[in-house]
Amino acid sequence: MSNSRKKKNDTEAVVAEAMREVNMAMREVAQATAPLRKMSNKNLHDIESDSLPYHEPVSSEPKIETKGGAIQIKKPGLFGNSSTTINIQSAQNIQIGNNNTMIINSSSTRRRTRDISPPPKPAKVNKEIVKQVLESKRLLDDMELNMVAAKFMGKQWRRTLRLVGLEDIEIESKYQDYYSQGIKEISYQCLKYWKQKNPDTATVGHIAKALSEVFHPDEVCDKFKP
């Protein structure tokens, strides 16, 4: 028998024995608490103080602890004067019940964490380039219009198109015509219409200034050539 197979069999045997002890412990607890259940309709304060020793109330919930490579499951007795301790050794990834999962001697300590890092800052663009783009008189081509629709038309796409120079009625008209194709296509068709409507003023500088009202100028100007 291979070492890995033998190790697996040993682990299964340990787990089976531990589960048997857990079941026995649960039966002991049930037997110990039977008198308490019978007295459920009575007030425990009615019991004479000299008939039973006083103990602080204890929780009936099992207490599960880990120590070294072992799990200790402690079941309190009826009045806190007895308990059952079960040690599980040389086992990994033991689950007891629906909600209690213990990972023993795990070699992995990785944990999933939410990525709460802030969004990356836009790369710094040479101030002279930014100035040249914002003042550029070069007319936009269709590829640049498509780029603007893809890169800059997100949640504020309507506001951005208004800043470019489109009226709400014009935006709504294109929305009705292309809504099934998504915001990118709606925005592209709006920008194309705006360019056709303003052939002499649809410049790189004009749209860069409009986009800079919503986005960082460095982020905008990095996408255009003067």
mmCIF file with all atom_site columns, C-alpha atoms in Angstrom:
data_model
loop_
_atom_site.group_PDB
_atom_site.id
_atom_site.type_symbol
_atom_site.label_atom_id
_atom_site.label_alt_id
_atom_site.label_comp_id
_atom_site.label_asym_id
_atom_site.label_entity_id
_atom_site.label_seq_id
_atom_site.pdbx_PDB_ins_code
_atom_site.Cartn_x
_atom_site.Cartn_y
_atom_site.Cartn_z
_atom_site.occupancy
_atom_site.B_iso_or_equiv
_atom_site.pdbx_formal_charge
_atom_site.auth_seq_id
_atom_site.auth_comp_id
_atom_site.auth_asym_id
_atom_site.auth_atom_id
_atom_site.pdbx_PDB_model_num
ATOM 1   C CA . MET A 1 1   ? 0.000   0.000  0.000   1.00 0.00 ? 1   MET A CA 1
ATOM 2   C CA . SER A 1 2   ? 1.366   3.411  -0.948  1.00 0.00 ? 2   SER A CA 1
ATOM 3   C CA . ASN A 1 3   ? 2.170   5.984  1.744   1.00 0.00 ? 3   ASN A CA 1
ATOM 4   C CA . SER A 1 4   ? -0.468  8.386  0.429   1.00 0.00 ? 4   SER A CA 1
ATOM 5   C CA . ARG A 1 5   ? -3.146  5.660  0.485   1.00 0.00 ? 5   ARG A CA 1
ATOM 6   C CA . LYS A 1 6   ? -2.135  4.587  3.992   1.00 0.00 ? 6   LYS A CA 1
ATOM 7   C CA . LYS A 1 7   ? -2.172  8.216  5.186   1.00 0.00 ? 7   LYS A CA 1
ATOM 8   C CA . LYS A 1 8   ? -5.646  8.693  3.726   1.00 0.00 ? 8   LYS A CA 1
ATOM 9   C CA . ASN A 1 9   ? -6.926  5.533  5.439   1.00 0.00 ? 9   ASN A CA 1
ATOM 10  C CA . ASP A 1 10  ? -5.407  6.627  8.753   1.00 0.00 ? 10  ASP A CA 1
ATOM 11  C CA . THR A 1 11  ? -7.046  10.043 8.470   1.00 0.00 ? 11  THR A CA 1
ATOM 12  C CA . GLU A 1 12  ? -10.433 8.502  7.655   1.00 0.00 ? 12  GLU A CA 1
ATOM 13  C CA . ALA A 1 13  ? -10.117 6.193  10.637  1.00 0.00 ? 13  ALA A CA 1
ATOM 14  C CA . VAL A 1 14  ? -9.303  9.109  12.937  1.00 0.00 ? 14  VAL A CA 1
ATOM 15  C CA . VAL A 1 15  ? -12.268 11.102 11.655  1.00 0.00 ? 15  VAL A CA 1
ATOM 16  C CA . ALA A 1 16  ? -14.627 8.123  12.003  1.00 0.00 ? 16  ALA A CA 1
ATOM 17  C CA . GLU A 1 17  ? -13.505 7.561  15.589  1.00 0.00 ? 17  GLU A CA 1
ATOM 18  C CA . ALA A 1 18  ? -13.915 11.263 16.364  1.00 0.00 ? 18  ALA A CA 1
ATOM 19  C CA . MET A 1 19  ? -17.440 11.289 14.956  1.00 0.00 ? 19  MET A CA 1
ATOM 20  C CA . ARG A 1 20  ? -18.312 8.260  17.066  1.00 0.00 ? 20  ARG A CA 1
ATOM 21  C CA . GLU A 1 21  ? -17.100 10.092 20.179  1.00 0.00 ? 21  GLU A CA 1
ATOM 22  C CA . VAL A 1 22  ? -19.101 13.177 19.193  1.00 0.00 ? 22  VAL A CA 1
ATOM 23  C CA . ASN A 1 23  ? -22.277 11.097 18.899  1.00 0.00 ? 23  ASN A CA 1
ATOM 24  C CA . MET A 1 24  ? -21.604 9.528  22.296  1.00 0.00 ? 24  MET A CA 1
ATOM 25  C CA . ALA A 1 25  ? -21.067 12.980 23.789  1.00 0.00 ? 25  ALA A CA 1
ATOM 26  C CA . MET A 1 26  ? -24.330 14.233 22.345  1.00 0.00 ? 26  MET A CA 1
ATOM 27  C CA . ARG A 1 27  ? -26.198 11.294 23.884  1.00 0.00 ? 27  ARG A CA 1
ATOM 28  C CA . GLU A 1 28  ? -24.589 12.004 27.269  1.00 0.00 ? 28  GLU A CA 1
ATOM 29  C CA . VAL A 1 29  ? -25.686 15.619 27.071  1.00 0.00 ? 29  VAL A CA 1
ATOM 30  C CA . ALA A 1 30  ? -29.235 14.568 26.136  1.00 0.00 ? 30  ALA A CA 1
ATOM 31  C CA . GLN A 1 31  ? -29.400 12.252 29.128  1.00 0.00 ? 31  GLN A CA 1
ATOM 32  C CA . ALA A 1 32  ? -27.943 14.868 31.467  1.00 0.00 ? 32  ALA A CA 1
ATOM 33  C CA . THR A 1 33  ? -30.415 17.554 30.391  1.00 0.00 ? 33  THR A CA 1
ATOM 34  C CA . ALA A 1 34  ? -33.489 15.318 30.535  1.00 0.00 ? 34  ALA A CA 1
ATOM 35  C CA . PRO A 1 35  ? -34.415 16.469 34.083  1.00 0.00 ? 35  PRO A CA 1
ATOM 36  C CA . LEU A 1 36  ? -34.088 20.075 32.999  1.00 0.00 ? 36  LEU A CA 1
ATOM 37  C CA . ARG A 1 37  ? -36.505 19.545 30.152  1.00 0.00 ? 37  ARG A CA 1
ATOM 38  C CA . LYS A 1 38  ? -39.019 17.984 32.520  1.00 0.00 ? 38  LYS A CA 1
ATOM 39  C CA . MET A 1 39  ? -38.791 21.055 34.721  1.00 0.00 ? 39  MET A CA 1
ATOM 40  C CA . SER A 1 40  ? -39.226 23.452 31.761  1.00 0.00 ? 40  SER A CA 1
ATOM 41  C CA . ASN A 1 41  ? -42.625 24.582 33.075  1.00 0.00 ? 41  ASN A CA 1
ATOM 42  C CA . LYS A 1 42  ? -41.264 25.293 36.542  1.00 0.00 ? 42  LYS A CA 1
ATOM 43  C CA . ASN A 1 43  ? -39.170 28.158 37.814  1.00 0.00 ? 43  ASN A CA 1
ATOM 44  C CA . LEU A 1 44  ? -35.731 27.019 38.911  1.00 0.00 ? 44  LEU A CA 1
ATOM 45  C CA . HIS A 1 45  ? -35.845 29.689 41.629  1.00 0.00 ? 45  HIS A CA 1
ATOM 46  C CA . ASP A 1 46  ? -38.539 27.604 43.324  1.00 0.00 ? 46  ASP A CA 1
ATOM 47  C CA . ILE A 1 47  ? -35.953 24.913 44.111  1.00 0.00 ? 47  ILE A CA 1
ATOM 48  C CA . GLU A 1 48  ? -34.747 25.191 47.721  1.00 0.00 ? 48  GLU A CA 1
ATOM 49  C CA . SER A 1 49  ? -31.307 26.721 47.919  1.00 0.00 ? 49  SER A CA 1
ATOM 50  C CA . ASP A 1 50  ? -29.944 23.977 50.194  1.00 0.00 ? 50  ASP A CA 1
ATOM 51  C CA . SER A 1 51  ? -31.049 21.167 47.884  1.00 0.00 ? 51  SER A CA 1
ATOM 52  C CA . LEU A 1 52  ? -28.567 21.998 45.138  1.00 0.00 ? 52  LEU A CA 1
ATOM 53  C CA . PRO A 1 53  ? -25.209 23.774 45.169  1.00 0.00 ? 53  PRO A CA 1
ATOM 54  C CA . TYR A 1 54  ? -25.180 27.175 43.483  1.00 0.00 ? 54  TYR A CA 1
ATOM 55  C CA . HIS A 1 55  ? -23.418 27.520 40.135  1.00 0.00 ? 55  HIS A CA 1
ATOM 56  C CA . GLU A 1 56  ? -23.308 30.352 37.674  1.00 0.00 ? 56  GLU A CA 1
ATOM 57  C CA . PRO A 1 57  ? -25.588 29.711 34.700  1.00 0.00 ? 57  PRO A CA 1
ATOM 58  C CA . VAL A 1 58  ? -23.772 28.166 31.775  1.00 0.00 ? 58  VAL A CA 1
ATOM 59  C CA . SER A 1 59  ? -24.538 28.101 28.108  1.00 0.00 ? 59  SER A CA 1
ATOM 60  C CA . SER A 1 60  ? -25.857 24.849 26.666  1.00 0.00 ? 60  SER A CA 1
ATOM 61  C CA . GLU A 1 61  ? -24.090 25.527 23.392  1.00 0.00 ? 61  GLU A CA 1
ATOM 62  C CA . PRO A 1 62  ? -20.982 23.430 22.704  1.00 0.00 ? 62  PRO A CA 1
ATOM 63  C CA . LYS A 1 63  ? -17.701 25.289 22.944  1.00 0.00 ? 63  LYS A CA 1
ATOM 64  C CA . ILE A 1 64  ? -15.301 24.518 20.108  1.00 0.00 ? 64  ILE A CA 1
ATOM 65  C CA . GLU A 1 65  ? -11.658 25.452 20.525  1.00 0.00 ? 65  GLU A CA 1
ATOM 66  C CA . THR A 1 66  ? -8.487  24.751 18.620  1.00 0.00 ? 66  THR A CA 1
ATOM 67  C CA . LYS A 1 67  ? -5.179  24.155 20.314  1.00 0.00 ? 67  LYS A CA 1
ATOM 68  C CA . GLY A 1 68  ? -2.117  23.167 18.336  1.00 0.00 ? 68  GLY A CA 1
ATOM 69  C CA . GLY A 1 69  ? -3.294  20.644 15.788  1.00 0.00 ? 69  GLY A CA 1
ATOM 70  C CA . ALA A 1 70  ? -6.330  19.488 17.783  1.00 0.00 ? 70  ALA A CA 1
ATOM 71  C CA . ILE A 1 71  ? -9.985  20.439 18.119  1.00 0.00 ? 71  ILE A CA 1
ATOM 72  C CA . GLN A 1 72  ? -11.548 20.433 21.576  1.00 0.00 ? 72  GLN A CA 1
ATOM 73  C CA . ILE A 1 73  ? -15.343 20.178 21.705  1.00 0.00 ? 73  ILE A CA 1
ATOM 74  C CA . LYS A 1 74  ? -16.646 20.875 25.215  1.00 0.00 ? 74  LYS A CA 1
ATOM 75  C CA . LYS A 1 75  ? -20.221 20.061 26.170  1.00 0.00 ? 75  LYS A CA 1
ATOM 76  C CA . PRO A 1 76  ? -21.245 21.687 29.515  1.00 0.00 ? 76  PRO A CA 1
ATOM 77  C CA . GLY A 1 77  ? -23.061 19.495 32.021  1.00 0.00 ? 77  GLY A CA 1
ATOM 78  C CA . LEU A 1 78  ? -26.424 20.319 33.523  1.00 0.00 ? 78  LEU A CA 1
ATOM 79  C CA . PHE A 1 79  ? -25.007 22.608 36.236  1.00 0.00 ? 79  PHE A CA 1
ATOM 80  C CA . GLY A 1 80  ? -21.567 23.274 34.812  1.00 0.00 ? 80  GLY A CA 1
ATOM 81  C CA . ASN A 1 81  ? -19.841 20.528 36.796  1.00 0.00 ? 81  ASN A CA 1
ATOM 82  C CA . SER A 1 82  ? -19.099 18.156 33.957  1.00 0.00 ? 82  SER A CA 1
ATOM 83  C CA . SER A 1 83  ? -17.895 18.343 30.406  1.00 0.00 ? 83  SER A CA 1
ATOM 84  C CA . THR A 1 84  ? -16.778 16.136 27.581  1.00 0.00 ? 84  THR A CA 1
ATOM 85  C CA . THR A 1 85  ? -13.602 16.970 25.708  1.00 0.00 ? 85  THR A CA 1
ATOM 86  C CA . ILE A 1 86  ? -12.812 15.367 22.379  1.00 0.00 ? 86  ILE A CA 1
ATOM 87  C CA . ASN A 1 87  ? -9.418  15.738 20.760  1.00 0.00 ? 87  ASN A CA 1
ATOM 88  C CA . ILE A 1 88  ? -9.038  15.200 17.024  1.00 0.00 ? 88  ILE A CA 1
ATOM 89  C CA . GLN A 1 89  ? -5.409  14.771 15.986  1.00 0.00 ? 89  GLN A CA 1
ATOM 90  C CA . SER A 1 90  ? -3.666  14.347 12.619  1.00 0.00 ? 90  SER A CA 1
ATOM 91  C CA . ALA A 1 91  ? -6.654  15.318 10.503  1.00 0.00 ? 91  ALA A CA 1
ATOM 92  C CA . GLN A 1 92  ? -7.398  18.133 8.102   1.00 0.00 ? 92  GLN A CA 1
ATOM 93  C CA . ASN A 1 93  ? -10.523 19.961 6.920   1.00 0.00 ? 93  ASN A CA 1
ATOM 94  C CA . ILE A 1 94  ? -12.951 18.558 9.500   1.00 0.00 ? 94  ILE A CA 1
ATOM 95  C CA . GLN A 1 95  ? -16.582 19.705 9.408   1.00 0.00 ? 95  GLN A CA 1
ATOM 96  C CA . ILE A 1 96  ? -18.897 19.096 12.387  1.00 0.00 ? 96  ILE A CA 1
ATOM 97  C CA . GLY A 1 97  ? -22.513 20.111 11.868  1.00 0.00 ? 97  GLY A CA 1
ATOM 98  C CA . ASN A 1 98  ? -23.719 22.596 9.272   1.00 0.00 ? 98  ASN A CA 1
ATOM 99  C CA . ASN A 1 99  ? -21.892 25.723 10.421  1.00 0.00 ? 99  ASN A CA 1
ATOM 100 C CA . ASN A 1 100 ? -18.755 24.638 12.288  1.00 0.00 ? 100 ASN A CA 1
ATOM 101 C CA . THR A 1 101 ? -15.812 24.056 9.981   1.00 0.00 ? 101 THR A CA 1
ATOM 102 C CA . MET A 1 102 ? -12.265 23.707 11.259  1.00 0.00 ? 102 MET A CA 1
ATOM 103 C CA . ILE A 1 103 ? -9.185  23.539 9.029   1.00 0.00 ? 103 ILE A CA 1
ATOM 104 C CA . ILE A 1 104 ? -6.365  21.828 10.879  1.00 0.00 ? 104 ILE A CA 1
ATOM 105 C CA . ASN A 1 105 ? -2.677  22.009 9.970   1.00 0.00 ? 105 ASN A CA 1
ATOM 106 C CA . SER A 1 106 ? -3.481  23.658 6.666   1.00 0.00 ? 106 SER A CA 1
ATOM 107 C CA . SER A 1 107 ? -0.432  24.645 4.698   1.00 0.00 ? 107 SER A CA 1
ATOM 108 C CA . SER A 1 108 ? -2.340  27.466 3.024   1.00 0.00 ? 108 SER A CA 1
ATOM 109 C CA . THR A 1 109 ? -2.984  30.689 4.903   1.00 0.00 ? 109 THR A CA 1
ATOM 110 C CA . ARG A 1 110 ? -4.373  32.646 1.979   1.00 0.00 ? 110 ARG A CA 1
ATOM 111 C CA . ARG A 1 111 ? -7.584  34.601 2.558   1.00 0.00 ? 111 ARG A CA 1
ATOM 112 C CA . ARG A 1 112 ? -9.895  36.253 0.125   1.00 0.00 ? 112 ARG A CA 1
ATOM 113 C CA . THR A 1 113 ? -10.073 39.983 0.613   1.00 0.00 ? 113 THR A CA 1
ATOM 114 C CA . ARG A 1 114 ? -11.964 42.706 -1.209  1.00 0.00 ? 114 ARG A CA 1
ATOM 115 C CA . ASP A 1 115 ? -9.918  44.901 -3.452  1.00 0.00 ? 115 ASP A CA 1
ATOM 116 C CA . ILE A 1 116 ? -10.402 48.310 -1.860  1.00 0.00 ? 116 ILE A CA 1
ATOM 117 C CA . SER A 1 117 ? -7.480  49.999 -3.580  1.00 0.00 ? 117 SER A CA 1
ATOM 118 C CA . PRO A 1 118 ? -8.353  53.372 -5.142  1.00 0.00 ? 118 PRO A CA 1
ATOM 119 C CA . PRO A 1 119 ? -8.672  53.638 -8.925  1.00 0.00 ? 119 PRO A CA 1
ATOM 120 C CA . PRO A 1 120 ? -5.382  54.314 -10.691 1.00 0.00 ? 120 PRO A CA 1
ATOM 121 C CA . LYS A 1 121 ? -4.527  57.928 -11.318 1.00 0.00 ? 121 LYS A CA 1
ATOM 122 C CA . PRO A 1 122 ? -4.252  59.004 -14.955 1.00 0.00 ? 122 PRO A CA 1
ATOM 123 C CA . ALA A 1 123 ? -0.753  59.057 -16.316 1.00 0.00 ? 123 ALA A CA 1
ATOM 124 C CA . LYS A 1 124 ? 0.782   62.509 -16.321 1.00 0.00 ? 124 LYS A CA 1
ATOM 125 C CA . VAL A 1 125 ? 0.903   64.064 -19.758 1.00 0.00 ? 125 VAL A CA 1
ATOM 126 C CA . ASN A 1 126 ? 3.339   66.784 -20.746 1.00 0.00 ? 126 ASN A CA 1
ATOM 127 C CA . LYS A 1 127 ? 1.678   70.143 -20.094 1.00 0.00 ? 127 LYS A CA 1
ATOM 128 C CA . GLU A 1 128 ? 2.655   71.365 -23.520 1.00 0.00 ? 128 GLU A CA 1
ATOM 129 C CA . ILE A 1 129 ? 0.908   68.372 -25.136 1.00 0.00 ? 129 ILE A CA 1
ATOM 130 C CA . VAL A 1 130 ? -2.219  69.013 -23.056 1.00 0.00 ? 130 VAL A CA 1
ATOM 131 C CA . LYS A 1 131 ? -2.217  72.639 -24.182 1.00 0.00 ? 131 LYS A CA 1
ATOM 132 C CA . GLN A 1 132 ? -1.755  71.671 -27.828 1.00 0.00 ? 132 GLN A CA 1
ATOM 133 C CA . VAL A 1 133 ? -4.635  69.166 -27.715 1.00 0.00 ? 133 VAL A CA 1
ATOM 134 C CA . LEU A 1 134 ? -7.014  71.585 -25.990 1.00 0.00 ? 134 LEU A CA 1
ATOM 135 C CA . GLU A 1 135 ? -6.239  74.269 -28.570 1.00 0.00 ? 135 GLU A CA 1
ATOM 136 C CA . SER A 1 136 ? -6.118  71.965 -31.597 1.00 0.00 ? 136 SER A CA 1
ATOM 137 C CA . LYS A 1 137 ? -8.125  73.044 -34.658 1.00 0.00 ? 137 LYS A CA 1
ATOM 138 C CA . ARG A 1 138 ? -7.739  69.678 -36.364 1.00 0.00 ? 138 ARG A CA 1
ATOM 139 C CA . LEU A 1 139 ? -11.040 68.160 -37.417 1.00 0.00 ? 139 LEU A CA 1
ATOM 140 C CA . LEU A 1 140 ? -11.994 64.858 -35.815 1.00 0.00 ? 140 LEU A CA 1
ATOM 141 C CA . ASP A 1 141 ? -12.117 61.699 -37.896 1.00 0.00 ? 141 ASP A CA 1
ATOM 142 C CA . ASP A 1 142 ? -14.575 58.817 -37.466 1.00 0.00 ? 142 ASP A CA 1
ATOM 143 C CA . MET A 1 143 ? -11.991 56.627 -35.713 1.00 0.00 ? 143 MET A CA 1
ATOM 144 C CA . GLU A 1 144 ? -11.586 59.270 -33.019 1.00 0.00 ? 144 GLU A CA 1
ATOM 145 C CA . LEU A 1 145 ? -15.347 59.552 -32.637 1.00 0.00 ? 145 LEU A CA 1
ATOM 146 C CA . ASN A 1 146 ? -15.504 55.784 -32.127 1.00 0.00 ? 146 ASN A CA 1
ATOM 147 C CA . MET A 1 147 ? -12.691 56.013 -29.559 1.00 0.00 ? 147 MET A CA 1
ATOM 148 C CA . VAL A 1 148 ? -14.542 58.727 -27.634 1.00 0.00 ? 148 VAL A CA 1
ATOM 149 C CA . ALA A 1 149 ? -17.714 56.627 -27.617 1.00 0.00 ? 149 ALA A CA 1
ATOM 150 C CA . ALA A 1 150 ? -15.784 53.595 -26.313 1.00 0.00 ? 150 ALA A CA 1
ATOM 151 C CA . LYS A 1 151 ? -13.535 55.309 -23.744 1.00 0.00 ? 151 LYS A CA 1
ATOM 152 C CA . PHE A 1 152 ? -15.562 58.216 -22.379 1.00 0.00 ? 152 PHE A CA 1
ATOM 153 C CA . MET A 1 153 ? -19.253 57.390 -22.649 1.00 0.00 ? 153 MET A CA 1
ATOM 154 C CA . GLY A 1 154 ? -20.162 55.706 -19.364 1.00 0.00 ? 154 GLY A CA 1
ATOM 155 C CA . LYS A 1 155 ? -22.736 56.580 -16.711 1.00 0.00 ? 155 LYS A CA 1
ATOM 156 C CA . GLN A 1 156 ? -22.585 60.289 -17.618 1.00 0.00 ? 156 GLN A CA 1
ATOM 157 C CA . TRP A 1 157 ? -22.931 59.793 -21.362 1.00 0.00 ? 157 TRP A CA 1
ATOM 158 C CA . ARG A 1 158 ? -25.927 62.128 -21.696 1.00 0.00 ? 158 ARG A CA 1
ATOM 159 C CA . ARG A 1 159 ? -24.207 64.922 -19.788 1.00 0.00 ? 159 ARG A CA 1
ATOM 160 C CA . THR A 1 160 ? -21.040 64.426 -21.833 1.00 0.00 ? 160 THR A CA 1
ATOM 161 C CA . LEU A 1 161 ? -22.935 64.670 -25.123 1.00 0.00 ? 161 LEU A CA 1
ATOM 162 C CA . ARG A 1 162 ? -24.640 67.845 -23.927 1.00 0.00 ? 162 ARG A CA 1
ATOM 163 C CA . LEU A 1 163 ? -21.235 69.354 -23.146 1.00 0.00 ? 163 LEU A CA 1
ATOM 164 C CA . VAL A 1 164 ? -20.081 68.443 -26.664 1.00 0.00 ? 164 VAL A CA 1
ATOM 165 C CA . GLY A 1 165 ? -22.979 70.484 -28.041 1.00 0.00 ? 165 GLY A CA 1
ATOM 166 C CA . LEU A 1 166 ? -25.943 68.200 -28.645 1.00 0.00 ? 166 LEU A CA 1
ATOM 167 C CA . GLU A 1 167 ? -29.518 69.047 -27.634 1.00 0.00 ? 167 GLU A CA 1
ATOM 168 C CA . ASP A 1 168 ? -31.591 66.674 -25.509 1.00 0.00 ? 168 ASP A CA 1
ATOM 169 C CA . ILE A 1 169 ? -34.047 66.128 -28.366 1.00 0.00 ? 169 ILE A CA 1
ATOM 170 C CA . GLU A 1 170 ? -31.176 65.101 -30.653 1.00 0.00 ? 170 GLU A CA 1
ATOM 171 C CA . ILE A 1 171 ? -29.770 62.698 -28.056 1.00 0.00 ? 171 ILE A CA 1
ATOM 172 C CA . GLU A 1 172 ? -33.217 61.191 -27.450 1.00 0.00 ? 172 GLU A CA 1
ATOM 173 C CA . SER A 1 173 ? -33.770 60.705 -31.180 1.00 0.00 ? 173 SER A CA 1
ATOM 174 C CA . LYS A 1 174 ? -30.557 58.682 -31.538 1.00 0.00 ? 174 LYS A CA 1
ATOM 175 C CA . TYR A 1 175 ? -31.381 56.803 -28.347 1.00 0.00 ? 175 TYR A CA 1
ATOM 176 C CA . GLN A 1 176 ? -34.703 55.672 -29.812 1.00 0.00 ? 176 GLN A CA 1
ATOM 177 C CA . ASP A 1 177 ? -33.010 54.592 -33.047 1.00 0.00 ? 177 ASP A CA 1
ATOM 178 C CA . TYR A 1 178 ? -30.057 52.681 -31.522 1.00 0.00 ? 178 TYR A CA 1
ATOM 179 C CA . TYR A 1 179 ? -30.986 51.782 -27.917 1.00 0.00 ? 179 TYR A CA 1
ATOM 180 C CA . SER A 1 180 ? -30.949 48.048 -28.716 1.00 0.00 ? 180 SER A CA 1
ATOM 181 C CA . GLN A 1 181 ? -27.262 48.315 -29.696 1.00 0.00 ? 181 GLN A CA 1
ATOM 182 C CA . GLY A 1 182 ? -26.068 49.852 -26.434 1.00 0.00 ? 182 GLY A CA 1
ATOM 183 C CA . ILE A 1 183 ? -24.694 53.156 -25.148 1.00 0.00 ? 183 ILE A CA 1
ATOM 184 C CA . LYS A 1 184 ? -21.493 52.966 -27.190 1.00 0.00 ? 184 LYS A CA 1
ATOM 185 C CA . GLU A 1 185 ? -23.373 52.846 -30.500 1.00 0.00 ? 185 GLU A CA 1
ATOM 186 C CA . ILE A 1 186 ? -25.861 55.516 -29.393 1.00 0.00 ? 186 ILE A CA 1
ATOM 187 C CA . SER A 1 187 ? -22.973 57.805 -28.420 1.00 0.00 ? 187 SER A CA 1
ATOM 188 C CA . TYR A 1 188 ? -21.093 57.158 -31.661 1.00 0.00 ? 188 TYR A CA 1
ATOM 189 C CA . GLN A 1 189 ? -24.156 57.983 -33.759 1.00 0.00 ? 189 GLN A CA 1
ATOM 190 C CA . CYS A 1 190 ? -24.733 61.152 -31.696 1.00 0.00 ? 190 CYS A CA 1
ATOM 191 C CA . LEU A 1 191 ? -21.126 62.272 -32.203 1.00 0.00 ? 191 LEU A CA 1
ATOM 192 C CA . LYS A 1 192 ? -21.285 61.472 -35.920 1.00 0.00 ? 192 LYS A CA 1
ATOM 193 C CA . TYR A 1 193 ? -24.473 63.530 -36.232 1.00 0.00 ? 193 TYR A CA 1
ATOM 194 C CA . TRP A 1 194 ? -22.827 66.386 -34.315 1.00 0.00 ? 194 TRP A CA 1
ATOM 195 C CA . LYS A 1 195 ? -19.820 66.298 -36.649 1.00 0.00 ? 195 LYS A CA 1
ATOM 196 C CA . GLN A 1 196 ? -22.057 66.391 -39.733 1.00 0.00 ? 196 GLN A CA 1
ATOM 197 C CA . LYS A 1 197 ? -24.013 69.269 -38.219 1.00 0.00 ? 197 LYS A CA 1
ATOM 198 C CA . ASN A 1 198 ? -20.828 71.219 -37.367 1.00 0.00 ? 198 ASN A CA 1
ATOM 199 C CA . PRO A 1 199 ? -18.284 70.344 -40.063 1.00 0.00 ? 199 PRO A CA 1
ATOM 200 C CA . ASP A 1 200 ? -16.088 73.354 -39.352 1.00 0.00 ? 200 ASP A CA 1
ATOM 201 C CA . THR A 1 201 ? -16.078 73.257 -35.547 1.00 0.00 ? 201 THR A CA 1
ATOM 202 C CA . ALA A 1 202 ? -15.954 69.524 -34.794 1.00 0.00 ? 202 ALA A CA 1
ATOM 203 C CA . THR A 1 203 ? -12.336 69.784 -33.746 1.00 0.00 ? 203 THR A CA 1
ATOM 204 C CA . VAL A 1 204 ? -10.055 67.868 -31.396 1.00 0.00 ? 204 VAL A CA 1
ATOM 205 C CA . GLY A 1 205 ? -9.771  70.925 -29.174 1.00 0.00 ? 205 GLY A CA 1
ATOM 206 C CA . HIS A 1 206 ? -13.540 71.366 -28.903 1.00 0.00 ? 206 HIS A CA 1
ATOM 207 C CA . ILE A 1 207 ? -14.273 67.789 -27.858 1.00 0.00 ? 207 ILE A CA 1
ATOM 208 C CA . ALA A 1 208 ? -11.204 67.619 -25.581 1.00 0.00 ? 208 ALA A CA 1
ATOM 209 C CA . LYS A 1 209 ? -12.425 70.667 -23.660 1.00 0.00 ? 209 LYS A CA 1
ATOM 210 C CA . ALA A 1 210 ? -15.916 69.158 -23.352 1.00 0.00 ? 210 ALA A CA 1
ATOM 211 C CA . LEU A 1 211 ? -14.569 65.843 -22.102 1.00 0.00 ? 211 LEU A CA 1
ATOM 212 C CA . SER A 1 212 ? -12.306 67.628 -19.618 1.00 0.00 ? 212 SER A CA 1
ATOM 213 C CA . GLU A 1 213 ? -15.442 68.862 -17.839 1.00 0.00 ? 213 GLU A CA 1
ATOM 214 C CA . VAL A 1 214 ? -16.134 65.242 -16.850 1.00 0.00 ? 214 VAL A CA 1
ATOM 215 C CA . PHE A 1 215 ? -12.693 63.576 -16.923 1.00 0.00 ? 215 PHE A CA 1
ATOM 216 C CA . HIS A 1 216 ? -9.184  64.642 -15.969 1.00 0.00 ? 216 HIS A CA 1
ATOM 217 C CA . PRO A 1 217 ? -7.571  66.674 -18.794 1.00 0.00 ? 217 PRO A CA 1
ATOM 218 C CA . ASP A 1 218 ? -4.487  64.426 -18.738 1.00 0.00 ? 218 ASP A CA 1
ATOM 219 C CA . GLU A 1 219 ? -6.693  61.366 -19.263 1.00 0.00 ? 219 GLU A CA 1
ATOM 220 C CA . VAL A 1 220 ? -8.463  63.074 -22.147 1.00 0.00 ? 220 VAL A CA 1
ATOM 221 C CA . CYS A 1 221 ? -5.478  64.599 -23.915 1.00 0.00 ? 221 CYS A CA 1
ATOM 222 C CA . ASP A 1 222 ? -3.524  61.341 -23.698 1.00 0.00 ? 222 ASP A CA 1
ATOM 223 C CA . LYS A 1 223 ? -5.984  59.833 -26.202 1.00 0.00 ? 223 LYS A CA 1
ATOM 224 C CA . PHE A 1 224 ? -5.624  62.501 -28.905 1.00 0.00 ? 224 PHE A CA 1
ATOM 225 C CA . LYS A 1 225 ? -2.976  63.842 -31.188 1.00 0.00 ? 225 LYS A CA 1
ATOM 226 C CA . PRO A 1 226 ? -2.952  67.669 -31.566 1.00 0.00 ? 226 PRO A CA 1
#
